[in-house]
XYZ file of C-alpha atoms in Angstrom:
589
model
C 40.640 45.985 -74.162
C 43.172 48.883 -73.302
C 46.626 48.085 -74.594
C 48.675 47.086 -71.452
C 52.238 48.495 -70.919
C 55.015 47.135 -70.879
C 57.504 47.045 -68.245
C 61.117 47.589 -67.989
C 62.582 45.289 -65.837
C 65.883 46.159 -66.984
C 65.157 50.188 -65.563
C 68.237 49.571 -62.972
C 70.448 49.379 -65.169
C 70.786 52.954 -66.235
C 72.613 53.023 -62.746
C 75.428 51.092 -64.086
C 75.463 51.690 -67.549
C 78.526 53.202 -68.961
C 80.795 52.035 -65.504
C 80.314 48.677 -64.941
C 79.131 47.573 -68.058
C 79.304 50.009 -72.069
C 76.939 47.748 -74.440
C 73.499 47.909 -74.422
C 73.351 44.852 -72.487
C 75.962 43.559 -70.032
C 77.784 40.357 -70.507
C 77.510 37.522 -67.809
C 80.668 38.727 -65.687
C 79.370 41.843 -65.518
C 75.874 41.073 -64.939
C 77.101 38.656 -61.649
C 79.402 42.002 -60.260
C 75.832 43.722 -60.823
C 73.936 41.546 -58.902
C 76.537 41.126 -56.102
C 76.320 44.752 -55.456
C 72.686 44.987 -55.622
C 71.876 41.964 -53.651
C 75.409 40.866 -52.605
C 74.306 38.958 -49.248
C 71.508 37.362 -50.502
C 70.988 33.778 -51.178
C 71.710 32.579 -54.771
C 72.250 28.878 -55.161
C 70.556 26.735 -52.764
C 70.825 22.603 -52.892
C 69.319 20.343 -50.370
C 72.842 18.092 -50.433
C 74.258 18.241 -46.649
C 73.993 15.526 -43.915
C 70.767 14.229 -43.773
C 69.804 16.081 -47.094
C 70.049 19.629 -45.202
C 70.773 23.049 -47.087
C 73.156 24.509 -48.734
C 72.947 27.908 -49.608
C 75.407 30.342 -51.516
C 75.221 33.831 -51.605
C 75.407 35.990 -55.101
C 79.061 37.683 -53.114
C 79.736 33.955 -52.302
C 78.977 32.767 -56.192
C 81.099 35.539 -57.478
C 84.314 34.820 -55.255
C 83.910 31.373 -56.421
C 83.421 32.228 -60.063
C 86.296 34.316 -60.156
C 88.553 31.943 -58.135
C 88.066 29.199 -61.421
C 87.999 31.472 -63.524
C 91.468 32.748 -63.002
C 92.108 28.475 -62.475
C 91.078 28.372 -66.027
C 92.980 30.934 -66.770
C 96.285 29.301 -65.265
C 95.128 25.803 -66.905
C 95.438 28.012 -70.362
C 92.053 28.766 -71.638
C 92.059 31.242 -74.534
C 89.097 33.520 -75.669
C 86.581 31.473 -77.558
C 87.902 28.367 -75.884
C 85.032 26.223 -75.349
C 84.642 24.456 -71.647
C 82.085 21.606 -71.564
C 80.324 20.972 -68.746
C 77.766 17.601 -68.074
C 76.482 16.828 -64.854
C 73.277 16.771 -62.960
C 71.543 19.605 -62.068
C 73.669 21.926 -59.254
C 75.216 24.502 -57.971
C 79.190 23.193 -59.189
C 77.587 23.093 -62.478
C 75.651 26.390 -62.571
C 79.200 27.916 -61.038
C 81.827 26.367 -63.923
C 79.024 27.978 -66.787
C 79.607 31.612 -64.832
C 83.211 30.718 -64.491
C 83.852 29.803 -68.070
C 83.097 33.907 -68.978
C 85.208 35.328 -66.382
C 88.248 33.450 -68.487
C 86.092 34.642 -71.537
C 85.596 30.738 -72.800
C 82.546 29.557 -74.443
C 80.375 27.335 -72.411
C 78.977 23.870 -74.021
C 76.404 22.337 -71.645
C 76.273 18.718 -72.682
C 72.800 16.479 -71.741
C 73.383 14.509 -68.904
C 70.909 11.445 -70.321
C 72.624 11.612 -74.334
C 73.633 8.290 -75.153
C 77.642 7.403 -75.542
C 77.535 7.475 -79.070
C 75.804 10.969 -79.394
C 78.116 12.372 -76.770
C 80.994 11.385 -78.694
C 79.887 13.100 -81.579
C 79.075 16.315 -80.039
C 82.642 16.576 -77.927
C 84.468 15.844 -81.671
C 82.764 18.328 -82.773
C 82.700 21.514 -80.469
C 86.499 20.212 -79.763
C 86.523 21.539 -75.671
C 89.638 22.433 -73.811
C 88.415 20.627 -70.946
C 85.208 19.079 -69.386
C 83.260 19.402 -66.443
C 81.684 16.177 -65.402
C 79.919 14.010 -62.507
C 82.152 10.990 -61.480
C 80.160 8.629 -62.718
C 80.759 10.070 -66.423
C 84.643 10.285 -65.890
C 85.383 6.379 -67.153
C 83.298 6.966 -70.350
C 85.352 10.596 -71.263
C 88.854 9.335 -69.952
C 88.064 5.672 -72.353
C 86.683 8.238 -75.321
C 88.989 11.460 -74.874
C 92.244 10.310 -73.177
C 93.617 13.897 -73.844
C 91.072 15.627 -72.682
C 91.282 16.941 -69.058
C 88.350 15.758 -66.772
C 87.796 17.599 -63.379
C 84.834 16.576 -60.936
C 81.889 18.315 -60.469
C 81.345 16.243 -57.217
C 83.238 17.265 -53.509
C 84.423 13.210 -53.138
C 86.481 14.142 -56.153
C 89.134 15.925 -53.570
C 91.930 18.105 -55.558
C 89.739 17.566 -58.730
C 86.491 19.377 -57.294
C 85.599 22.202 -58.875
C 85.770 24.296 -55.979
C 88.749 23.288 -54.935
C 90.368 24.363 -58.148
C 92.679 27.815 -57.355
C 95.605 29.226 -58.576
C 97.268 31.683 -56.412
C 99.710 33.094 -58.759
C 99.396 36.342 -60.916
C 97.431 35.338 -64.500
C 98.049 37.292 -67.704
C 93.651 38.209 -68.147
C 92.124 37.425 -71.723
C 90.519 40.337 -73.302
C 87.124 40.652 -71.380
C 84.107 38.880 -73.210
C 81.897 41.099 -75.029
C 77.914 41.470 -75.431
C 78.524 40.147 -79.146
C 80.443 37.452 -78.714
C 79.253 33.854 -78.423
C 78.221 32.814 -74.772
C 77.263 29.554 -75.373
C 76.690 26.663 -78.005
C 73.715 24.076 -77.522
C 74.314 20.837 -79.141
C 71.325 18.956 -80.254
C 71.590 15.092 -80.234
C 72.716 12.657 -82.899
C 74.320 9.951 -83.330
C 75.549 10.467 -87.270
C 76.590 13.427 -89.083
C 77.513 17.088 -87.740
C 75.255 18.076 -84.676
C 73.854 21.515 -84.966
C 75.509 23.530 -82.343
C 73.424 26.708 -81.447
C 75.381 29.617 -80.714
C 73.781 32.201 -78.811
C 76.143 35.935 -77.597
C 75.787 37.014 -74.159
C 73.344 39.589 -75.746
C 70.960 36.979 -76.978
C 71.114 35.390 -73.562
C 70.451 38.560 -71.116
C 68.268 40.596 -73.978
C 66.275 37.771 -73.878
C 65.972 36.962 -70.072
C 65.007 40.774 -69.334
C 62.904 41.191 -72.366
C 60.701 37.868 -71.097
C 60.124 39.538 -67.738
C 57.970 42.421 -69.550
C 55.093 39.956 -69.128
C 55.904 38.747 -66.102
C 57.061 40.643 -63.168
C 60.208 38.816 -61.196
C 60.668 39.660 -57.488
C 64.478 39.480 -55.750
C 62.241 37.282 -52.958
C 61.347 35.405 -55.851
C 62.719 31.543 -55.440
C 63.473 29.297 -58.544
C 63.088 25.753 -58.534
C 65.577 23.909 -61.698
C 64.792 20.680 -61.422
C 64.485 19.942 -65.370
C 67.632 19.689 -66.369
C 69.712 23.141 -66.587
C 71.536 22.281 -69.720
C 68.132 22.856 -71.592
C 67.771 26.333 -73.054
C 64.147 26.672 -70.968
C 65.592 25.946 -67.670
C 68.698 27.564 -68.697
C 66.891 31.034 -69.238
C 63.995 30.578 -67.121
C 65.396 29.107 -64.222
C 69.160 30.083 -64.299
C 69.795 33.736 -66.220
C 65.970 35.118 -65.119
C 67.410 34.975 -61.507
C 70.667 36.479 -61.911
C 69.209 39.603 -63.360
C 66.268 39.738 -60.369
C 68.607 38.733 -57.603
C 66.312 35.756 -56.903
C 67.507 32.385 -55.489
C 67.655 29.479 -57.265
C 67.260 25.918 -55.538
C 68.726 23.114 -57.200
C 66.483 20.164 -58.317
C 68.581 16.733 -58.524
C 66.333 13.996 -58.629
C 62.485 13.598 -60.284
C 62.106 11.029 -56.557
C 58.740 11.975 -55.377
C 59.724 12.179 -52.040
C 62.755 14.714 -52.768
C 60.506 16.390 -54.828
C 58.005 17.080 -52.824
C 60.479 18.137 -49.370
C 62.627 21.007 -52.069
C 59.030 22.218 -52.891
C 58.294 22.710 -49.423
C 61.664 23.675 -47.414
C 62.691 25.758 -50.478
C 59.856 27.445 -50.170
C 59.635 27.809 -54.201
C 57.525 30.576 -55.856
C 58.464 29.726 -59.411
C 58.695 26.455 -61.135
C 59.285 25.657 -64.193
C 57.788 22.218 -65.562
C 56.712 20.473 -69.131
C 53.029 18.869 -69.171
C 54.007 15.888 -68.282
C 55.419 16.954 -64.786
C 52.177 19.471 -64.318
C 49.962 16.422 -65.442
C 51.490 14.216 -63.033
C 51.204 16.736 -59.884
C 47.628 17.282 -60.828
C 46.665 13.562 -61.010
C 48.610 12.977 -57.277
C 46.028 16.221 -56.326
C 43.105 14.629 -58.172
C 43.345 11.273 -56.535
C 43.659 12.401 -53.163
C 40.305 14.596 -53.789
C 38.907 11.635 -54.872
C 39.479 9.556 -52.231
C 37.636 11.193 -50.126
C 34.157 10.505 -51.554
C 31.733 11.694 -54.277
C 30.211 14.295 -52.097
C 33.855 16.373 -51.658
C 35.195 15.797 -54.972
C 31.965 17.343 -56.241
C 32.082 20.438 -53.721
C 35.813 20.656 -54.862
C 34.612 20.527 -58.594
C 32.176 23.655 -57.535
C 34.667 25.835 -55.508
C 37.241 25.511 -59.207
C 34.530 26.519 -61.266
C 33.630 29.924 -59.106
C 37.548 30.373 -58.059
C 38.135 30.498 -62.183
C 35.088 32.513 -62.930
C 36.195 34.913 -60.259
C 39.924 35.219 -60.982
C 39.098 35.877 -64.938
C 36.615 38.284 -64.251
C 37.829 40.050 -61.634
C 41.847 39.489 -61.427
C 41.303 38.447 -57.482
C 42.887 34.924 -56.753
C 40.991 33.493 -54.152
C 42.064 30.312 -55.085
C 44.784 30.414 -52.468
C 42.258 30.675 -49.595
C 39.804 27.740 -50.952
C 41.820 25.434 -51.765
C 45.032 26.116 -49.163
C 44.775 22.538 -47.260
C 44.920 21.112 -50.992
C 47.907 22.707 -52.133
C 49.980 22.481 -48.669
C 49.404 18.916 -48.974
C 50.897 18.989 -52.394
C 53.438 21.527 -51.428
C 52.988 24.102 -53.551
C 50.807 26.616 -51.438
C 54.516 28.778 -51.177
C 53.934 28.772 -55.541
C 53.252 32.016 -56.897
C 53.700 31.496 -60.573
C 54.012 27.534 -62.309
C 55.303 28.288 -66.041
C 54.940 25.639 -68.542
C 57.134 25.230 -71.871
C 58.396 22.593 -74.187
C 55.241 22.055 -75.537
C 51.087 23.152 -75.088
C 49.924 22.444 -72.084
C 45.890 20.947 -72.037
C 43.457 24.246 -71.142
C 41.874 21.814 -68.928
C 45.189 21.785 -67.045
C 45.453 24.993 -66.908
C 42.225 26.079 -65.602
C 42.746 23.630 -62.926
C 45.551 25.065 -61.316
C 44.673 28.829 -62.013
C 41.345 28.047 -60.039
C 43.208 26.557 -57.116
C 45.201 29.598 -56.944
C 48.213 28.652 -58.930
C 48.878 31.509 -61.411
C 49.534 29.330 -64.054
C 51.327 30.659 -67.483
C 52.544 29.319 -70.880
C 55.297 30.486 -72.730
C 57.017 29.302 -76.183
C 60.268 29.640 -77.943
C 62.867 27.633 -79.606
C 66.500 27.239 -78.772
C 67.756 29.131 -81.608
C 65.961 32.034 -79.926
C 67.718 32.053 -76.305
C 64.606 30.572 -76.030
C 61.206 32.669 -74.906
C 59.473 34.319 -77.918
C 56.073 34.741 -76.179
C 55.194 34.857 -72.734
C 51.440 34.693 -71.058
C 51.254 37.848 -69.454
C 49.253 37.261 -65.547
C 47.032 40.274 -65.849
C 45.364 39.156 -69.268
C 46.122 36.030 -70.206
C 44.865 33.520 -73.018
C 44.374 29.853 -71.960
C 44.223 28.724 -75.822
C 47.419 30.981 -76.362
C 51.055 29.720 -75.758
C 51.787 33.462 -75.102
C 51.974 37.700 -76.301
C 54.761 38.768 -78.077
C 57.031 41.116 -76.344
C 56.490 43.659 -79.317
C 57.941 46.319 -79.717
C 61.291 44.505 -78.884
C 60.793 41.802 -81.285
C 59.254 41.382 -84.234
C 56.672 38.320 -84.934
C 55.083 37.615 -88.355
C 53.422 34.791 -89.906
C 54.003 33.803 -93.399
C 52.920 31.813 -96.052
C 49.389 31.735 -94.256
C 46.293 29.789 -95.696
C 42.685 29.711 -94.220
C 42.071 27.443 -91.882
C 39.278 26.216 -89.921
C 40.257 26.091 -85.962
C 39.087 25.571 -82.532
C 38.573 29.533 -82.580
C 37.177 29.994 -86.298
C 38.867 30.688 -89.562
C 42.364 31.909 -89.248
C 45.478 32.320 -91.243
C 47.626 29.675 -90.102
C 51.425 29.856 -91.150
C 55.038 29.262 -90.159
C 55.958 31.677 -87.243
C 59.005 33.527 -87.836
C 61.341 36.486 -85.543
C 63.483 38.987 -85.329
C 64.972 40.679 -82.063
C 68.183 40.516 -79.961
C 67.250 37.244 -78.695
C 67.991 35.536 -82.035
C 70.918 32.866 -82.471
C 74.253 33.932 -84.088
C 73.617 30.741 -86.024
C 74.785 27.526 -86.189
C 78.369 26.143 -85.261
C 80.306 25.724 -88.267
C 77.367 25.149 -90.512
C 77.085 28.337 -92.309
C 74.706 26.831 -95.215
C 72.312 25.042 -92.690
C 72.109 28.739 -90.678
C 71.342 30.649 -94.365
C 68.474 27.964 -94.749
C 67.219 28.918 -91.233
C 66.483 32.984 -92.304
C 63.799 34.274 -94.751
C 65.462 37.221 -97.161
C 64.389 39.705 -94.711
C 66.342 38.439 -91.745
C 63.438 36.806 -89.591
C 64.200 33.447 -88.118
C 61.886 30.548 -89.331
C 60.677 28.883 -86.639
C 59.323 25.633 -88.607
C 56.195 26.036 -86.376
C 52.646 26.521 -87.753
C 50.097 28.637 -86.076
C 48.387 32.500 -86.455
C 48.515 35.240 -84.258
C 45.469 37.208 -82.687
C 45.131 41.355 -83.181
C 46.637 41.740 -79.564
C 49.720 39.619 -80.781
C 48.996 36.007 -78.780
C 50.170 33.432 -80.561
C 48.101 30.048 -81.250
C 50.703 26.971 -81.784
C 49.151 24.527 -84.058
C 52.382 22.035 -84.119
C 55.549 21.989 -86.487
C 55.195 22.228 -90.274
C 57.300 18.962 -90.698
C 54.514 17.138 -88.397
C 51.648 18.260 -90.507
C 49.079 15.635 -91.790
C 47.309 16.331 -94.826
C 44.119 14.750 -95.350
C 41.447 14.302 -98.173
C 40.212 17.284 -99.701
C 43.531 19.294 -98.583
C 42.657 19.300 -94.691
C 45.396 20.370 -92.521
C 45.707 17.992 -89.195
C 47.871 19.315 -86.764
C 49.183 16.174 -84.714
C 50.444 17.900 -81.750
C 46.628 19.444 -81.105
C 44.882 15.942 -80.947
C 48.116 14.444 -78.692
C 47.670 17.317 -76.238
C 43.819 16.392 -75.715
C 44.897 13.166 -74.221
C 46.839 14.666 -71.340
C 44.543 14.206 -68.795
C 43.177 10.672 -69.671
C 44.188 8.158 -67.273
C 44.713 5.395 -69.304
C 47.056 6.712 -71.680
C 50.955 7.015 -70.614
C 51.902 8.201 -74.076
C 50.345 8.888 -77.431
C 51.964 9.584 -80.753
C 49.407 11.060 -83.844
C 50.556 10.458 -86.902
C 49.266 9.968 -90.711
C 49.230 7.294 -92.684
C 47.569 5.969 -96.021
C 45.171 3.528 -96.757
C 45.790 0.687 -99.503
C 44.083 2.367 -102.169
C 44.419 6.009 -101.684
C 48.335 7.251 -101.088
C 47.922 10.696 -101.807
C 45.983 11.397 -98.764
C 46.771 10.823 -95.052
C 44.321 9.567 -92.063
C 45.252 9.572 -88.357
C 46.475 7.104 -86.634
C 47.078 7.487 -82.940
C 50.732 4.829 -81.567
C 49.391 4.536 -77.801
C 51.199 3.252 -74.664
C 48.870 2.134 -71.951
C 49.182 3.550 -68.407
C 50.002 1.217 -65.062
C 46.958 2.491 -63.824
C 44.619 0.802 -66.715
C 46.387 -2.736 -66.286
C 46.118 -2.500 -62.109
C 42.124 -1.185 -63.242
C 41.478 -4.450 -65.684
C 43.046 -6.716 -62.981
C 45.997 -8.165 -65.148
C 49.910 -7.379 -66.126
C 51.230 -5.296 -68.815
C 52.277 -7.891 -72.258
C 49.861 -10.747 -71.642
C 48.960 -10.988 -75.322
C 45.929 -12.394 -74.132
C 44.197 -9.190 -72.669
C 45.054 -6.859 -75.292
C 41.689 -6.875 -76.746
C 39.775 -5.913 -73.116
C 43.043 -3.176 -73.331
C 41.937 -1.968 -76.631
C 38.268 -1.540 -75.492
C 39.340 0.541 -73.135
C 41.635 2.706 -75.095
C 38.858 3.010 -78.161
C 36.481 4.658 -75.501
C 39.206 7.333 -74.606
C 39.956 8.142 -78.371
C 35.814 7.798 -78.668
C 35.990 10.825 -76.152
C 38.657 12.619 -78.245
C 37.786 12.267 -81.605
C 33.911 13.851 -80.172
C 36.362 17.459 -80.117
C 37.337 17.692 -83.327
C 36.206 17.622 -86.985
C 35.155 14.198 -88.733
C 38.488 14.848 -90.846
C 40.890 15.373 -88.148
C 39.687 12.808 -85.685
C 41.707 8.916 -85.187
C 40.737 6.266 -87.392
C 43.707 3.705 -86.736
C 44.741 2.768 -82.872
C 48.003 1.238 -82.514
C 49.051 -0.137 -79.235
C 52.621 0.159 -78.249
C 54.374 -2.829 -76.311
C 57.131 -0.186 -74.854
C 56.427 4.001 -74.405
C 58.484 5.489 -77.711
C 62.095 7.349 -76.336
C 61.537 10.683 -75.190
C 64.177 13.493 -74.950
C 65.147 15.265 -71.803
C 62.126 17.975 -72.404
C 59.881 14.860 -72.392
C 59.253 15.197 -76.371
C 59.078 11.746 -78.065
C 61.509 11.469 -80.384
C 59.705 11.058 -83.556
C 62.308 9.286 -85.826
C 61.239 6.403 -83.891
C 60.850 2.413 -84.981
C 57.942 1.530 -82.951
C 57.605 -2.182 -81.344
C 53.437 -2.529 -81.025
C 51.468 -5.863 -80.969
């Protein structure tokens, strides 16, 4: 297939190069002043918060005004360059405004997860040591009990003088020295409770290289309209759904709650083009469509079944999406006719999935990346895309390799699976005060290890097996990749969660078998008739359950298939990307 080229959405830019902004990529101050002129009266942030849930929009001349505003407050307040501002709240525009804000007083921003527990929050605020934090109300008690120095201001309007748009200071402000394209932007904490947290710090370059740099493999539209509703402070959302906009001139609308019912009215009053989800939200949308196919009898779900199979067939051979005219009642009844892209990270999304949406209409793309690298590393280009891929490199403006490869048998043939490693602009500065745990991170030539295993095609896609630390290692040397076998149970009905892990038999401990830690959906206890912990009907559960992993282990070699099935009496703690948390003490029956 002919090579396809690349784009460069960052073209418009030449028009502003060497006036409003001198490095080879502007900084976030000047990439907002950009954007206002471009696309000054158009809308920005949009949050469905008035009276009655109504909207609220913001234009990007109304954002900057109001980005300026606190940023000269924090100025007056007596931020410093390099000062770091935290901010924690739920997803919105107050939030998205005091990140901006932070740069125009040339802070560093430190988003904070909104769900952490106490303990973990404490250790990340000791550590990045913030001037001040931006929080919800609700989170106040617990940093004025914890931090009775620190200043707290509101990220909610009932806060009065303390809301962050109500913070001004009228007088003349001594400016820091404007933040440059090399200096750090932003640090992203990861949780924990003990020890240092690993702060990520990522320059304004990593951050906006990276945001343009993604859209060479897909093409972003000012008319285009975001939906955030994972939360922001998560480097995905955080590029896709928050930077990606700013440098389009697209709108973003504000996702608070995961209510069905809010859901489903921002989908369709926002009239969203692009969201951004993890499996489990996709899987859960899809199920909602599959059930209300299936209610209406054998004879439509099977004419449905039909119309997918020749809307795919078409689409892949032919580019045309005619899914959009088949299937239109479907997907206004879901809400998301007004989609014109669904992207998928923090983790592989089932190619069942995915050909399920793509032949309803739903241009459906993975992508994949890490924190440490702002975070997209490979996108799914629309034109040609892989559904067993988790995207193309954006070569030549990174660099992808694979190293320490060994042959290995997969669902596509022999390949050289090995860790994944990087280089490009998009790369972390490294780690917050951990300058030994940031050497560890780089091979000798400067590429970023990625701790993921997988092997790359000749046109550069990139097949995730799972993370090196994950790997099972069975008899005879067989590499088991856990995260492969987990993703085939996405679209079982019975299963809420699974967990694949190894583990050794009595007499042989120096090779692993599978076992698969399973939590059993709502939907398999309301199907058997009975409630969820009666020890007495876990052995009808486990019937049930053995036929699903019967179904599984039918795709995959005899040594990579589950041997041990674990029930779970409560679903394993899952972090805000809806990853379980693998250090995990499991409670099963």
């Amino acid at each position: 297939m002919a090579k396809l080229e690349k784009r460069i959405p960052w073209a418009y830019l030449e028009e502003f190069r060497g006036t409003d902004f001198k490095g080879d990529w502007p900084t976030f101050p000047e990439m907002l002043k950009i954007q206002a002129k471009r696309n000054g009266d158009r809308p920005f942030f949009t949050v469905f918060d008035g009276p009655e849930d109504s909207k609220n929009t913001l234009t990007y001349n109304q954002v900057l005004a109001k980005a300026e505003q606190l940023g000269k407050w924090l100025l007056s307040f007596g931020i410093k360059k390099g000062d770091r501002v935290a901010v924690m709240g739920k997803n919105s525009p107050e939030w998205a405004l005091v990140y901006h804000a932070t740069f125009f007083a040339s802070g560093i921003i430190v988003p904070i997860d909104n769900g952490l527990h106490e303990n973990e929050v404490v250790n990340i605020v000791n550590t990045a040591q913030p001037k001040i934090v931006f929080c919800d109300d609700e989170k106040a008690p617990f940093y004025t009990k914890n931090f009775p120095d620190l200043a707290i201001k509101s990220l909610n309007p009932s806060a009065g003088e303390n809301y962050v748009y109500n913070l001004k200071c009228d007088q003349d402000i001594k400016e820091n020295e404007p933040v440059q394209e090399n200096d750090t932007a932003a640090i992203l904490f990861t949780s924990g409770t003990t020890g240092k947290p690993k702060g990520v710090m990522l320059s304004h370059k990593n951050l906006i290289s990276d945001g343009f740099i993604a859209q060479t493999n897909l093409t972003i539209y000012p008319t285009d309209v975001f939906y955030a509703l994972l939360p922001i402070h998560h480097a995905y959302t955080m590029q896709a759904a928050f930077i990606v906009p700013v440098e389009t001139g697209a709108e973003i609308v504000f996702g608070k709650s995961l209510a069905v019912s809010k859901l489903m009215r921002e989908l369709r009053e926002g009239k969203i083009s692009i969201m951004l989800g993890v499996p489990l939200l996709y899987n859960k949308l899809l199920f909602g469509i599959r059930n209300g196919i299936k209610s209406k009898g054998a004879l439509v779900s099977g004419a449905v079944a039909c119309m997918r199979g020749i809307s795919f067939f078409v689409k892949k051979m032919t580019g045309k999406n005619i899914g959009k005219v088949l299937f239109k009642s479907v997907l206004q009844q879901a809400n998301i006719y007004s989609l014109r892209v669904a992207i998928c990270g923090g983790g592989p999304l089932a190619s069942s999935v995915f050909k399920q949406y793509n032949a309803m209409g739903i241009d459906f793309i993975q992508g994949y990346g890490l924190t440490e690298t702002s975070p997209i590393i490979t996108l799914n280009p629309l034109e040609h895309f892989k559904i067993e891929s988790v995207g193309r490199s954006f070569a030549p403006y990174e660099d992808i390799k694979i190293i320490n490869g060994e042959k290995t048998i997969t669902n596509k043939g022999l390949q050289t699976v090995g860790e994944i490693v990087v280089k490009g602009p998009m790369v972390m500065q490294g780690y917050y005060q951990m300058p030994k745990e940031t050497e560890a991170m780089f091979t000798e030539d400067g590429y970023l290890k990625t701790g993921d295993l997988g092997w790359m095609d000749k046109e550069l896609y990139v097949m995730l097996c799972g993370r090196a630390k994950n790997l099972i290692v069975t008899n005879g040397g067989k590499n088991v990749y856990p995260e492969e076998i987990e993703d085939s149970f996405q679209l079982i009905d019975d299963v809420q969660q699974v967990t694949v892990r190894g583990y050794h038999t009595d007499e042989d401990k120096t090779s692993e078998l599978i076992e698969a830690l399973i939590y059993p959906s709502d939907s398999l206890y309301e199907k058997l008739g009975c409630e969820r912990n009666n020890q007495f009907v876990q052995d009808e559960v486990m019937e049930e359950i053995k036929k699903d992993v019967a179904k599984v282990n039918k795709n995959f070699q005899s040594y990579s298939q589950i041997t041990k099935i674990t029930l779970l009496k409560e679903p394993l703690e899952m972090t805000t990307s809806q990853k379980v948390k693998r250090n995990f003490i499991a409670k099963t029956y």
